[in-house]
CSV table of C-alpha atoms and ligand atoms in Angstrom, one decimal:
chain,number,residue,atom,x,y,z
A,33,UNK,CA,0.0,0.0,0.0
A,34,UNK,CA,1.4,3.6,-1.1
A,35,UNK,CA,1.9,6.2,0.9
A,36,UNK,CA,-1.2,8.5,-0.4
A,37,UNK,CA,-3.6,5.5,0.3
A,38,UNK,CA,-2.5,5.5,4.0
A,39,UNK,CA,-2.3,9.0,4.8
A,40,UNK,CA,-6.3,8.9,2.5
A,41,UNK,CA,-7.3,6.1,5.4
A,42,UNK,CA,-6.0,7.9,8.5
A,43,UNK,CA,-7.9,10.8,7.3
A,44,UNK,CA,-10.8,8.7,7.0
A,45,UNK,CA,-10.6,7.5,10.4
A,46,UNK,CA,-10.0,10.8,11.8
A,47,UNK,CA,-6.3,10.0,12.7
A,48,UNK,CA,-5.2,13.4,11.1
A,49,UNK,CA,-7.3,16.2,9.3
A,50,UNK,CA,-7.3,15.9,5.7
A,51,UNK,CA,-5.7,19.2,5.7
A,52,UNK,CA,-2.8,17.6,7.7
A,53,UNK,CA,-3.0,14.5,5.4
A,54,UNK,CA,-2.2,16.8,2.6
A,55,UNK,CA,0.2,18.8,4.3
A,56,UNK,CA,2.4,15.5,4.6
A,57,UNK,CA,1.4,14.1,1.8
A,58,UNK,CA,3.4,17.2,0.1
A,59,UNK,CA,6.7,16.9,2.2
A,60,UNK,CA,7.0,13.3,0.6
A,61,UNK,CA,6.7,14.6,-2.8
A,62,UNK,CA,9.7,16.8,-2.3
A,63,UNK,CA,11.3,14.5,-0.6
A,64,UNK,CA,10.9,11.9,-3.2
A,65,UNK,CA,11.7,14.9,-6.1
A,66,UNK,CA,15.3,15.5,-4.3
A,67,UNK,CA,17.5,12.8,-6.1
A,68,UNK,CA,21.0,11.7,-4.3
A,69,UNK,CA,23.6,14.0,-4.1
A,70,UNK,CA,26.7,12.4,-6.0
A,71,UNK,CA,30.4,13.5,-5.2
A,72,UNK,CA,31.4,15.3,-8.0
A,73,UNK,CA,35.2,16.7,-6.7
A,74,UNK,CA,37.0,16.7,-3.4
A,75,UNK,CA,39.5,19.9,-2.6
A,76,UNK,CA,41.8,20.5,0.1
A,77,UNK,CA,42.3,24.0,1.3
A,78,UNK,CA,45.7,24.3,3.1
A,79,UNK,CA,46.3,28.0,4.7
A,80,UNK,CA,47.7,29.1,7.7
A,81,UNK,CA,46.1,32.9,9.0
A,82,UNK,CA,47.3,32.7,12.4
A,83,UNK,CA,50.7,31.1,11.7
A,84,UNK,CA,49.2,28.1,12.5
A,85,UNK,CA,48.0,25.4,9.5
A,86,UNK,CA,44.9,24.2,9.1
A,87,UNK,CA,43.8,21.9,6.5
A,88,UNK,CA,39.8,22.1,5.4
A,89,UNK,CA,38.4,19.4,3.2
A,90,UNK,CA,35.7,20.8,0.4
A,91,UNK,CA,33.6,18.7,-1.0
A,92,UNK,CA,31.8,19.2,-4.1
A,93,UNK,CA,28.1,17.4,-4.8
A,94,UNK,CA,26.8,17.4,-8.6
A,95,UNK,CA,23.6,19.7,-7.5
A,96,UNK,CA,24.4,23.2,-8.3
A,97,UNK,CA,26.0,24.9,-5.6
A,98,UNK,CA,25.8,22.1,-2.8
A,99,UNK,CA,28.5,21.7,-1.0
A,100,UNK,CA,30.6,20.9,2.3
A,101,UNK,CA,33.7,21.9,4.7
A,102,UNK,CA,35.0,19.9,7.0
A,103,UNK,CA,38.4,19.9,9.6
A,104,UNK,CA,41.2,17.5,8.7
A,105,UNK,CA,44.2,19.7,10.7
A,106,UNK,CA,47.2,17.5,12.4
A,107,UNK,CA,48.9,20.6,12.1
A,108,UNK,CA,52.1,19.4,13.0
A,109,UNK,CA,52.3,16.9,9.9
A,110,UNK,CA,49.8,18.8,8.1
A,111,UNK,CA,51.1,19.0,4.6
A,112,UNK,CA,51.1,15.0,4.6
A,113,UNK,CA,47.1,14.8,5.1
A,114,UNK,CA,46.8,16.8,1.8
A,115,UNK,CA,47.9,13.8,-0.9
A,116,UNK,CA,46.3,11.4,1.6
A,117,UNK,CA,42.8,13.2,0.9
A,118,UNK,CA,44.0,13.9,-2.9
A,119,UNK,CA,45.4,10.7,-4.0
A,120,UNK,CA,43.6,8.2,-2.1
A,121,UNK,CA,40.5,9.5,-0.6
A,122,UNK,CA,39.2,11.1,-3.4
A,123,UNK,CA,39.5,8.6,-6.2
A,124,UNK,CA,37.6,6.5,-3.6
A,125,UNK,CA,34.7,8.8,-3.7
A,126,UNK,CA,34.2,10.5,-6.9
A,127,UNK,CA,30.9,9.2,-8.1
A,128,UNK,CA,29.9,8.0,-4.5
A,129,UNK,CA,26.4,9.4,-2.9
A,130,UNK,CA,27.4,12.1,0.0
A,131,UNK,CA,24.2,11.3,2.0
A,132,UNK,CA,25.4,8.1,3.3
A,133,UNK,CA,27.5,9.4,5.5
A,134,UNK,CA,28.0,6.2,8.1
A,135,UNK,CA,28.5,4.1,5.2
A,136,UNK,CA,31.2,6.4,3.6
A,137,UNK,CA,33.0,6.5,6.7
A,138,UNK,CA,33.3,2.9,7.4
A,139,UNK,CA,34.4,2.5,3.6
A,140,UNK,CA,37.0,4.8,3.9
A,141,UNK,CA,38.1,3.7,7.2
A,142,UNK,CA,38.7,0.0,5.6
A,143,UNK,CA,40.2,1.3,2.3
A,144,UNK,CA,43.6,1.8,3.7
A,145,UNK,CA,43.6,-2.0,5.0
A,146,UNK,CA,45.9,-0.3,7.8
A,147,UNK,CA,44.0,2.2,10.0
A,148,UNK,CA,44.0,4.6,13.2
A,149,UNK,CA,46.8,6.7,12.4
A,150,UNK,CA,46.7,10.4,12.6
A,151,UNK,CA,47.6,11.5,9.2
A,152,UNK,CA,44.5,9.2,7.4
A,153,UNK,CA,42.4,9.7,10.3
A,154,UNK,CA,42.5,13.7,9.9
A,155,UNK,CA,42.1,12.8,5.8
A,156,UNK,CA,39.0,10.9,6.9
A,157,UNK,CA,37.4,13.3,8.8
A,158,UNK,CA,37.8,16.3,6.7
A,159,UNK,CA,35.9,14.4,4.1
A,160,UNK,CA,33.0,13.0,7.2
A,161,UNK,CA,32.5,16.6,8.5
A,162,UNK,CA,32.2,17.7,4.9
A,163,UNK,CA,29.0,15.5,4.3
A,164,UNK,CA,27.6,16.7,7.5
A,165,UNK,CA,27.9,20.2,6.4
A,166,UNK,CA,26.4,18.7,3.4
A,167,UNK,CA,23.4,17.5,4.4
A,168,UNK,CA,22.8,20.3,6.9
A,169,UNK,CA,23.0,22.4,4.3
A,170,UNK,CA,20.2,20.2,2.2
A,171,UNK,CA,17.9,20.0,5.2
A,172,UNK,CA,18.3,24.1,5.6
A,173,UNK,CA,19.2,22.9,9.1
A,174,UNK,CA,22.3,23.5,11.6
A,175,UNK,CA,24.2,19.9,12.0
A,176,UNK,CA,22.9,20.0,15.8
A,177,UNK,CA,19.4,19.6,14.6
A,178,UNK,CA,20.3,17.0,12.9
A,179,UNK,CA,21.6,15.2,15.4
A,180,UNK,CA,18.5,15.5,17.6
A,181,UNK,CA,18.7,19.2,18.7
A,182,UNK,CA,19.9,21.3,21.3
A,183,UNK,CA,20.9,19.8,25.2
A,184,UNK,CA,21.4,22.9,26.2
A,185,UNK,CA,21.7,26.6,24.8
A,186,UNK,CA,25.4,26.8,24.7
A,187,UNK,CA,29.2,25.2,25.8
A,188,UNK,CA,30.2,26.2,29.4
A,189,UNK,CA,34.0,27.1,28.6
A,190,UNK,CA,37.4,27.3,30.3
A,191,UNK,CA,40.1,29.4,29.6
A,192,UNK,CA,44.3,29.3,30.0
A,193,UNK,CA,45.6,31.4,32.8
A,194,UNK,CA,49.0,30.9,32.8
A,195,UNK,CA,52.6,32.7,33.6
A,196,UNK,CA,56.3,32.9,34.2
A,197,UNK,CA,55.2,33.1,38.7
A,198,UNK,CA,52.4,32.0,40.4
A,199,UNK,CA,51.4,35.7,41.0
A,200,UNK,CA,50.8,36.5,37.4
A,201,UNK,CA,49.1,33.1,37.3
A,202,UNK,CA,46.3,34.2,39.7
A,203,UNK,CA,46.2,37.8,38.3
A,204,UNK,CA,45.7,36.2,34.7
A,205,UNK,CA,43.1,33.9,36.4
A,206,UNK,CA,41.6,37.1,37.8
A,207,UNK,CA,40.6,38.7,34.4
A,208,UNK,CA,40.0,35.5,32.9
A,209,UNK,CA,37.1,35.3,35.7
A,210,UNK,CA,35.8,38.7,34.9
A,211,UNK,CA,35.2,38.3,31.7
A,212,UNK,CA,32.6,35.4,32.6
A,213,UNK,CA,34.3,32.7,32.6
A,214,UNK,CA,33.5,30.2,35.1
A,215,UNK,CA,36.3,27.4,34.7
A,216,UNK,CA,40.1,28.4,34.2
A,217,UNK,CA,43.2,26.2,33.4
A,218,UNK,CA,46.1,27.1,35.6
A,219,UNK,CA,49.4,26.5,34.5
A,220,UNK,CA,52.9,28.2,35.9
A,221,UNK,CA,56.2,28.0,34.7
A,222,UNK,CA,59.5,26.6,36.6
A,223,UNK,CA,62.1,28.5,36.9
A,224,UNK,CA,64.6,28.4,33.6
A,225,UNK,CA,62.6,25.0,32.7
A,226,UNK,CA,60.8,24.7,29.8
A,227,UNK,CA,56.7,23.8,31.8
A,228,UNK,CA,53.9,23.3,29.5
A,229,UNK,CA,51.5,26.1,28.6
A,230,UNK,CA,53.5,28.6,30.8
A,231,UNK,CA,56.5,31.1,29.9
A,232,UNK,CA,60.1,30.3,30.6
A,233,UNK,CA,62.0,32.8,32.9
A,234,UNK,CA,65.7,33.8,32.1
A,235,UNK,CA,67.2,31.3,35.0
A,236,UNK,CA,70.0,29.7,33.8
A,237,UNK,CA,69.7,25.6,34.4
A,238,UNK,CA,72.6,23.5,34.9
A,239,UNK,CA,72.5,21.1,31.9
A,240,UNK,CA,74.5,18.7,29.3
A,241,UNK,CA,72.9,20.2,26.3
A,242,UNK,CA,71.3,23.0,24.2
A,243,UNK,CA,67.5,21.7,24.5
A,244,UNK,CA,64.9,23.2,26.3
A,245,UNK,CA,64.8,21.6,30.3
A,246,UNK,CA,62.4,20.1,32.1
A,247,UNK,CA,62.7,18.4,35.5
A,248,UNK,CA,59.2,16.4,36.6
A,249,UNK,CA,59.7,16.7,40.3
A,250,UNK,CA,60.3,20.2,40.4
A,251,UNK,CA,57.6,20.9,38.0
A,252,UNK,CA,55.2,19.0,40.3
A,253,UNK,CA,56.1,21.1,43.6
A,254,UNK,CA,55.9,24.3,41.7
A,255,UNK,CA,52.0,23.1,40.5
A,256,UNK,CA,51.1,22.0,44.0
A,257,UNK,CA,52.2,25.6,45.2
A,258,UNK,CA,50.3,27.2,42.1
A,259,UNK,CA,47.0,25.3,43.0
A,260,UNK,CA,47.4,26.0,46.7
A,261,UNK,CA,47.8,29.7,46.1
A,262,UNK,CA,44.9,29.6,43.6
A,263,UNK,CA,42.5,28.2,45.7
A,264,UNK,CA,43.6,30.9,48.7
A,265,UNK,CA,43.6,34.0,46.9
A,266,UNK,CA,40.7,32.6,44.3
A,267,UNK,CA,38.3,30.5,46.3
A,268,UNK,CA,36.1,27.6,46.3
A,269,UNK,CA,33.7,28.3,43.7
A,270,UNK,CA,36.0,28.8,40.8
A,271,UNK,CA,36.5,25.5,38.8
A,272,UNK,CA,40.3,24.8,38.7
A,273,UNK,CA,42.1,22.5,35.8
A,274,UNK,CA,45.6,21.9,35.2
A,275,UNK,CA,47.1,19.8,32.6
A,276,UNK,CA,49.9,17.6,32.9
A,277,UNK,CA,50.8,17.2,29.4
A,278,UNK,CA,52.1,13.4,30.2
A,279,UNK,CA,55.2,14.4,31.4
A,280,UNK,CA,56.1,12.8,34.3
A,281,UNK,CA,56.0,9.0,35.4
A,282,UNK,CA,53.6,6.5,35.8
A,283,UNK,CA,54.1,6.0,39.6
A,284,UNK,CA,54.6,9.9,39.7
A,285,UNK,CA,51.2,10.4,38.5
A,286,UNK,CA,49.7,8.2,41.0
A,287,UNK,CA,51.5,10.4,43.7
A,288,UNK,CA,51.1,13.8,41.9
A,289,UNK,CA,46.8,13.0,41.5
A,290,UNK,CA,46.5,11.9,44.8
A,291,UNK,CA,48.4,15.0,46.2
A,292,UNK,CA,46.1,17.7,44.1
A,293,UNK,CA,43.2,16.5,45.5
A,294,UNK,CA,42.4,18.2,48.4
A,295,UNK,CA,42.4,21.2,45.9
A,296,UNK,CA,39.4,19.7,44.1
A,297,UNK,CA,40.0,20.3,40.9
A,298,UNK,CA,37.6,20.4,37.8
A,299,UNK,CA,39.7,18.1,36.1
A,300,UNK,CA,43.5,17.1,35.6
A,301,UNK,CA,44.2,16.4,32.7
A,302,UNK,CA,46.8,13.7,30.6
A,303,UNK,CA,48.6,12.8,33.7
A,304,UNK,CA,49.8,9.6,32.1
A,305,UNK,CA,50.7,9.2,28.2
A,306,UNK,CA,48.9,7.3,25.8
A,307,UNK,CA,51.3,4.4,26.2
A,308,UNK,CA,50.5,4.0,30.3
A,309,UNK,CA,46.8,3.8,30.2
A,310,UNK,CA,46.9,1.0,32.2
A,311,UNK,CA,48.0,3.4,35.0
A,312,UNK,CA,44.7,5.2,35.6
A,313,UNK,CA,43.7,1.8,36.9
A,314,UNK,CA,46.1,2.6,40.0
A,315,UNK,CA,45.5,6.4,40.1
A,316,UNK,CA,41.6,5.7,40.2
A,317,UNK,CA,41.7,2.8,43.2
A,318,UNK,CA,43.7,6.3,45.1
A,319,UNK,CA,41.9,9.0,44.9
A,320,UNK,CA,38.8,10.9,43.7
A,321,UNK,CA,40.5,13.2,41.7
A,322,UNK,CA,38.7,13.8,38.2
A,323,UNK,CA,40.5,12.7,35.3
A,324,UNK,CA,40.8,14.0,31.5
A,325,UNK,CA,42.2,12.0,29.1
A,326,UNK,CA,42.3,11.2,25.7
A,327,UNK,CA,44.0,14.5,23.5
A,328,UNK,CA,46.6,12.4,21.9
A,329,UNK,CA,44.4,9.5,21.1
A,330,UNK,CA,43.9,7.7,17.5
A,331,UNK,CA,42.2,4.6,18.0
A,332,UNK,CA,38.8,2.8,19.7
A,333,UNK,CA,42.0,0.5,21.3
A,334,UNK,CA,42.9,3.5,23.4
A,335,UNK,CA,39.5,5.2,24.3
A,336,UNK,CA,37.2,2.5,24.5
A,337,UNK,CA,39.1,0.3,27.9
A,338,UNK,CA,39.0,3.4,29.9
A,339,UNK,CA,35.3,4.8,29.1
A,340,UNK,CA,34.0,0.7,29.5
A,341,UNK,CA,35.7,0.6,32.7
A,342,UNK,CA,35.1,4.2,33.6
A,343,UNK,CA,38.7,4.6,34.8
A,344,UNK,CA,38.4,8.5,33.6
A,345,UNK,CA,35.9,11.2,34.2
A,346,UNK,CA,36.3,12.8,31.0
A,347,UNK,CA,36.9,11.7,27.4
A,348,UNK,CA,39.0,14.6,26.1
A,349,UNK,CA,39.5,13.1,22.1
A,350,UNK,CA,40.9,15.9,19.3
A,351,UNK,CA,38.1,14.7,16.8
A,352,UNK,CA,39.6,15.0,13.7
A,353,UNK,CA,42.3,12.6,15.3
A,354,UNK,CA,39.3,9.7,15.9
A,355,UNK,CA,38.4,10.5,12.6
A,356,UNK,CA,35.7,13.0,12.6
A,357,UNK,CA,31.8,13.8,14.1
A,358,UNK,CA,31.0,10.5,12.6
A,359,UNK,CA,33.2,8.2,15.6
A,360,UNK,CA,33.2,10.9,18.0
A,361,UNK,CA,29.4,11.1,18.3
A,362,UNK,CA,29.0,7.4,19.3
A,363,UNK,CA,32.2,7.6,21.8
A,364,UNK,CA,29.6,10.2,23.6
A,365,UNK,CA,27.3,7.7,23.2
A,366,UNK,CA,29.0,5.1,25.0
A,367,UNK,CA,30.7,7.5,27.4
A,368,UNK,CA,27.1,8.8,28.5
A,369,UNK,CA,26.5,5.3,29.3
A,370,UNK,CA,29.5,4.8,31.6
A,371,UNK,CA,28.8,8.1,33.3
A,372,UNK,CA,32.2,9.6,31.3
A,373,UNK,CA,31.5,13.4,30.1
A,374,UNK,CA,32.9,14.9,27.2
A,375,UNK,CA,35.8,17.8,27.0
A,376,UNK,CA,36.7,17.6,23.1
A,377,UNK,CA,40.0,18.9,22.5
A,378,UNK,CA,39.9,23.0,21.1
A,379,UNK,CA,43.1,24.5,20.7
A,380,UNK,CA,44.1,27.3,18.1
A,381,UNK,CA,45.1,24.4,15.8
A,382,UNK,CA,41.7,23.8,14.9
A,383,UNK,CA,39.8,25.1,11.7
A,384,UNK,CA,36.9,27.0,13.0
A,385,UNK,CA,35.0,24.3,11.1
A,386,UNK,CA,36.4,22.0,13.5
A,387,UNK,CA,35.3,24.2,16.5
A,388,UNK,CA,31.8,24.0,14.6
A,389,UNK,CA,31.9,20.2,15.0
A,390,UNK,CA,33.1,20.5,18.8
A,391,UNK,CA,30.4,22.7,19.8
A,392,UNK,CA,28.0,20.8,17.8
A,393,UNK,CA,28.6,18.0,19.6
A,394,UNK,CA,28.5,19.9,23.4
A,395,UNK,CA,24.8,21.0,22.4
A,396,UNK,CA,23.5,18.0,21.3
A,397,UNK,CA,25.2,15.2,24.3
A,398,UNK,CA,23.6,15.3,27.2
A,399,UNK,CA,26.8,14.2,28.9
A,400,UNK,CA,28.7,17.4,27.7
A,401,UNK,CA,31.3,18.2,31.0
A,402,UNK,CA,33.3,21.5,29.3
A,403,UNK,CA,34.7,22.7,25.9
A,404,UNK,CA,38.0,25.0,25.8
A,405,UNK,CA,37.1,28.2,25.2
A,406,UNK,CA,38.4,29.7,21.4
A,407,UNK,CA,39.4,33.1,20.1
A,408,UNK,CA,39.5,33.3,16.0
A,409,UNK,CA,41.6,36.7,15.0
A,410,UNK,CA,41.3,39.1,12.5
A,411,UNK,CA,43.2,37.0,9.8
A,412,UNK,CA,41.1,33.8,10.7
A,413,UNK,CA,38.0,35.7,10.3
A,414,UNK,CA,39.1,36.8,7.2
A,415,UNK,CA,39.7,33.3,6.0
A,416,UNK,CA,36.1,31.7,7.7
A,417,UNK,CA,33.1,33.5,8.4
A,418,UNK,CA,30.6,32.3,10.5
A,419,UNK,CA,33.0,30.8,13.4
A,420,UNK,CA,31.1,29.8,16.6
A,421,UNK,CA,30.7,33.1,19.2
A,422,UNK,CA,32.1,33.0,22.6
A,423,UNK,CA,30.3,35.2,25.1
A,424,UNK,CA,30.4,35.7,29.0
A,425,UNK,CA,32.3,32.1,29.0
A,426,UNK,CA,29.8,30.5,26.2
A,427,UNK,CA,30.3,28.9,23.0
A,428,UNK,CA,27.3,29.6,20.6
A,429,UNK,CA,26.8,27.8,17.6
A,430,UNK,CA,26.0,29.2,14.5
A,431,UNK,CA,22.6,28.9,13.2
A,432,UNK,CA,23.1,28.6,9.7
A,433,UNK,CA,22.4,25.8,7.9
A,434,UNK,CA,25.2,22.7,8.0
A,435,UNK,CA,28.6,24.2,9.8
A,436,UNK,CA,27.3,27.8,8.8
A,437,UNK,CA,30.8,28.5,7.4
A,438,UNK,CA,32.0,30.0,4.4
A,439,UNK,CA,36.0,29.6,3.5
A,440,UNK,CA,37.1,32.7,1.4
A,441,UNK,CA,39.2,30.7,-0.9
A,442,UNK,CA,41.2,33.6,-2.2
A,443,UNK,CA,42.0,35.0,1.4
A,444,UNK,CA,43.1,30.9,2.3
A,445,UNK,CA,45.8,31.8,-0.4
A,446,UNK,CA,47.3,34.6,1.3
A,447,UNK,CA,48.3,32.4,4.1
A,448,UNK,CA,51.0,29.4,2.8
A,449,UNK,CA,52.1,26.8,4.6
A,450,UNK,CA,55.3,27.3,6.3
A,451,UNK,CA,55.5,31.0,7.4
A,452,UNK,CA,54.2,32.3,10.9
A,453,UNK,CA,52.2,35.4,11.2
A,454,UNK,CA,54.2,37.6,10.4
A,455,UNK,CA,56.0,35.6,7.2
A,456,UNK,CA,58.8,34.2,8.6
A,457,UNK,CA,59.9,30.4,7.1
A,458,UNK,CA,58.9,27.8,10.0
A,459,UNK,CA,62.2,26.4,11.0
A,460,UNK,CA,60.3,23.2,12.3
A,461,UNK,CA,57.8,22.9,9.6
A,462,UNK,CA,55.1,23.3,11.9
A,463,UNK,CA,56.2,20.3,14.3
A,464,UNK,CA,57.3,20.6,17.9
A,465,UNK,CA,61.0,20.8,19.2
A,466,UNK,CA,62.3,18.6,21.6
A,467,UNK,CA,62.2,19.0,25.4
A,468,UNK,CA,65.4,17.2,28.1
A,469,UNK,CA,66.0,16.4,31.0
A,470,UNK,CA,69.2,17.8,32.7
A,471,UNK,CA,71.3,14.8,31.5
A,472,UNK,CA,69.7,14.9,27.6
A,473,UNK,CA,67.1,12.1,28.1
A,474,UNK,CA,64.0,13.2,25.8
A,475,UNK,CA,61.0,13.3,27.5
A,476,UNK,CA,57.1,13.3,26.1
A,477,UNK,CA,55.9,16.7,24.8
B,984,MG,MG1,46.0,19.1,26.9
């Protein structure tokens, strides 16, 4: 039986009005009219506005003027994601319908026999967050509605308060607070040591080398001292973070979490590398400290033991590194289950396409726990309009239909790969230096 001979019978029996009968009746018709989008040509768009690179995946359907972004940055090998989306991906998918977006996904994901690397998962996801635009775009909807609608009206945020001493720590912390924001990350330097997400003072460090120092023990008694002075001069009801970058040792991360406690933090975050999961078994029988984990991860083999045995508090994944919206959406899934918020990754090195996808995904889980807050400048504006809005410690989405981003192809141009902001070559090529201990052993960035 059709369609029209239903919808004729339920008017019949007074189910719906005729009027609503015919109401519906015309929604399939239009539906039925719209034939399958077909991918017609995939782009990369590599530019760099802030000094930073970004790569942004375009893909092009065969109906006039549909068409979708999506965020494939590793920056720090992000010239090698552009032949993998060039010469492998889109061979793959010329020809290929772009509303089946699952489907694609899992066929990319098994074209390269060998998976979860970074490089091919940022390739995949560029393309995934493309079709999403895509079809938001088709449905004249925002992705969130697509995905079941709003949780919530916008992303509670933290922001980085950071510094050289502990002093301009708090002070940072201060105006960080009066702009709105209701969660900072704290983070203070060592003296003449190289400490993550905090300036360097001119100390001079014994050492047996040229490279940047850093010492874990005397990193961990400066952060003890920061958070203790944080809590005294800041109060209880600000929400402290800290990040440990996975710097220190196993067994000193079971010490270090257990010693933060009484400072009851928000969340601490990476306090054991990707390699040591097996440690938050320990840190978790020890103490009630919140734990973030998950910036650095690539595969299901590294997120899905510690959300199934709810060894962490939240899953903090970088989701072009899983592989896009498509993975990252059902690791919430699974994470709401086990009582694991989310915290997706947001640094600078993050198209604001990517950002789109992040926020996207704080509206629509009901297990959203925090998103790090953003600030696009001038020349990224210039670049992407439309980027997500932060206000009083919010993230807004944009309304728009799909990601609600335009990419100003031309202005991408102006910003090459391989100069910083203000045109100077990149000596590292966009990847990191390397940081010692005082005798030259390398340690985990
Ligand atoms: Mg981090």
């Amino acid at each position: 039986m059709n369609r029209r001979r239903l919808l004729q019978m339920a008017a019949a029996t007074g189910a719906v009005t005729a009027r609503e009968a015919a109401a519906q009746e015309k929604v399939a018709r239009a539906t039925r009219a719209l034939p399958s989008p077909r991918i017609k040509d995939v782009q990369v768009i590599a530019t760099a506005p802030q000094g930073l690179r970004l790569v942004v995946v375009k893909v092009v359907t065969d109906q006039d003027g549909l068409y979708g972004y999506g965020c494939g940055t590793y920056t720090q090998r992000a010239d090698l994601v552009v032949p993998a989306v060039e010469r492998y991906l889109k061979p793959f998918l010329l020809g290929k319908p772009a509303d089946r977006i699952d489907d694609l996904w899992q066929a990319m994901y098994n074209s390269s026999y060998w998976r979860n690397g970074p490089v091919l998962n940022n390739a995949i996801s560029g393309v995934d967050q493309a079709l999403w635009d895509i079809k938001g775009r088709q449905a004249g909807m925002p992705v969130y509605q697509l995905l079941g609608g709003k949780c919530r009206e916008a992303a509670d945020c933290y922001s980085h308060a950071s510094g050289t001493e502990i002093q301009q720590v708090v002070d940072s912390a201060r105006q960080i607070m009066a702009r709105g924001f209701r969660h900072v990350r704290i983070q203070v330097g060592v003296p003449g040591q190289a400490g993550y997400g905090a300036g360097r003072s001119d100390v001079t460090v014994e050492k047996l080398h040229n490279a940047p120092v850093f010492e874990p023990e005397d990193y961990m008694r400066r952060a003890l001292k920061l958070m203790e002075a944080c809590r005294k001069e800041l109060g209880d009801e600000v929400e402290l973070l800290h990040d440990v970058h996975e710097r220190i040792s196993p067994i000193q991360a079971v010490r270090f979490a257990k010693d933060v406690e009484k400072f009851r933090l928000f969340f601490l975050e990476d306090p054991v590398s990707p390699e040591d999961i097996e440690w938050f078994r320990l840190i978790r029988q020890q103490c009630a400290t919140p734990l973030a984990m998950g910036e650095l991860f690539n595969s299901p083999h590294e997120w899905t033991p510690l959300i199934r045995d709810r060894l962490i508090d939240f899953i903090r994944i970088h989701v072009t590194q899983a592989g896009g919206l498509t993975p990252c959406r059902k690791i919430a899934a699974m994470s709401e289950l086990m009582g694991v918020k989310t915290a997706w990754h947001g640094p600078g090195d993050v198209s604001p396409v990517g950002h789109m996808a992040n926020v996207t995904l704080d509206l629509v889980c009901h297990n959203f726990g925090i998103q790090e807050s953003v600030s696009f400048p001038a020349p990224v504006r210039e670049v992407f309009s439309g980027c997500p809005e932060m206000k009083n410690g919010y993230l807004y989405a944009n309304e728009a239909p799909g990601w609600g981003i335009e990419v100003n192809e031309a202005a991408a141009k102006k910003y090459p790969f391989g100069a910083n902001e203000r045109g100077e070559r990149q000596q590292l090529n966009g990847g990191w230096g390397e940081v010692r201990r005082r005798d030259g052993t390398i340690i985990k960035q």
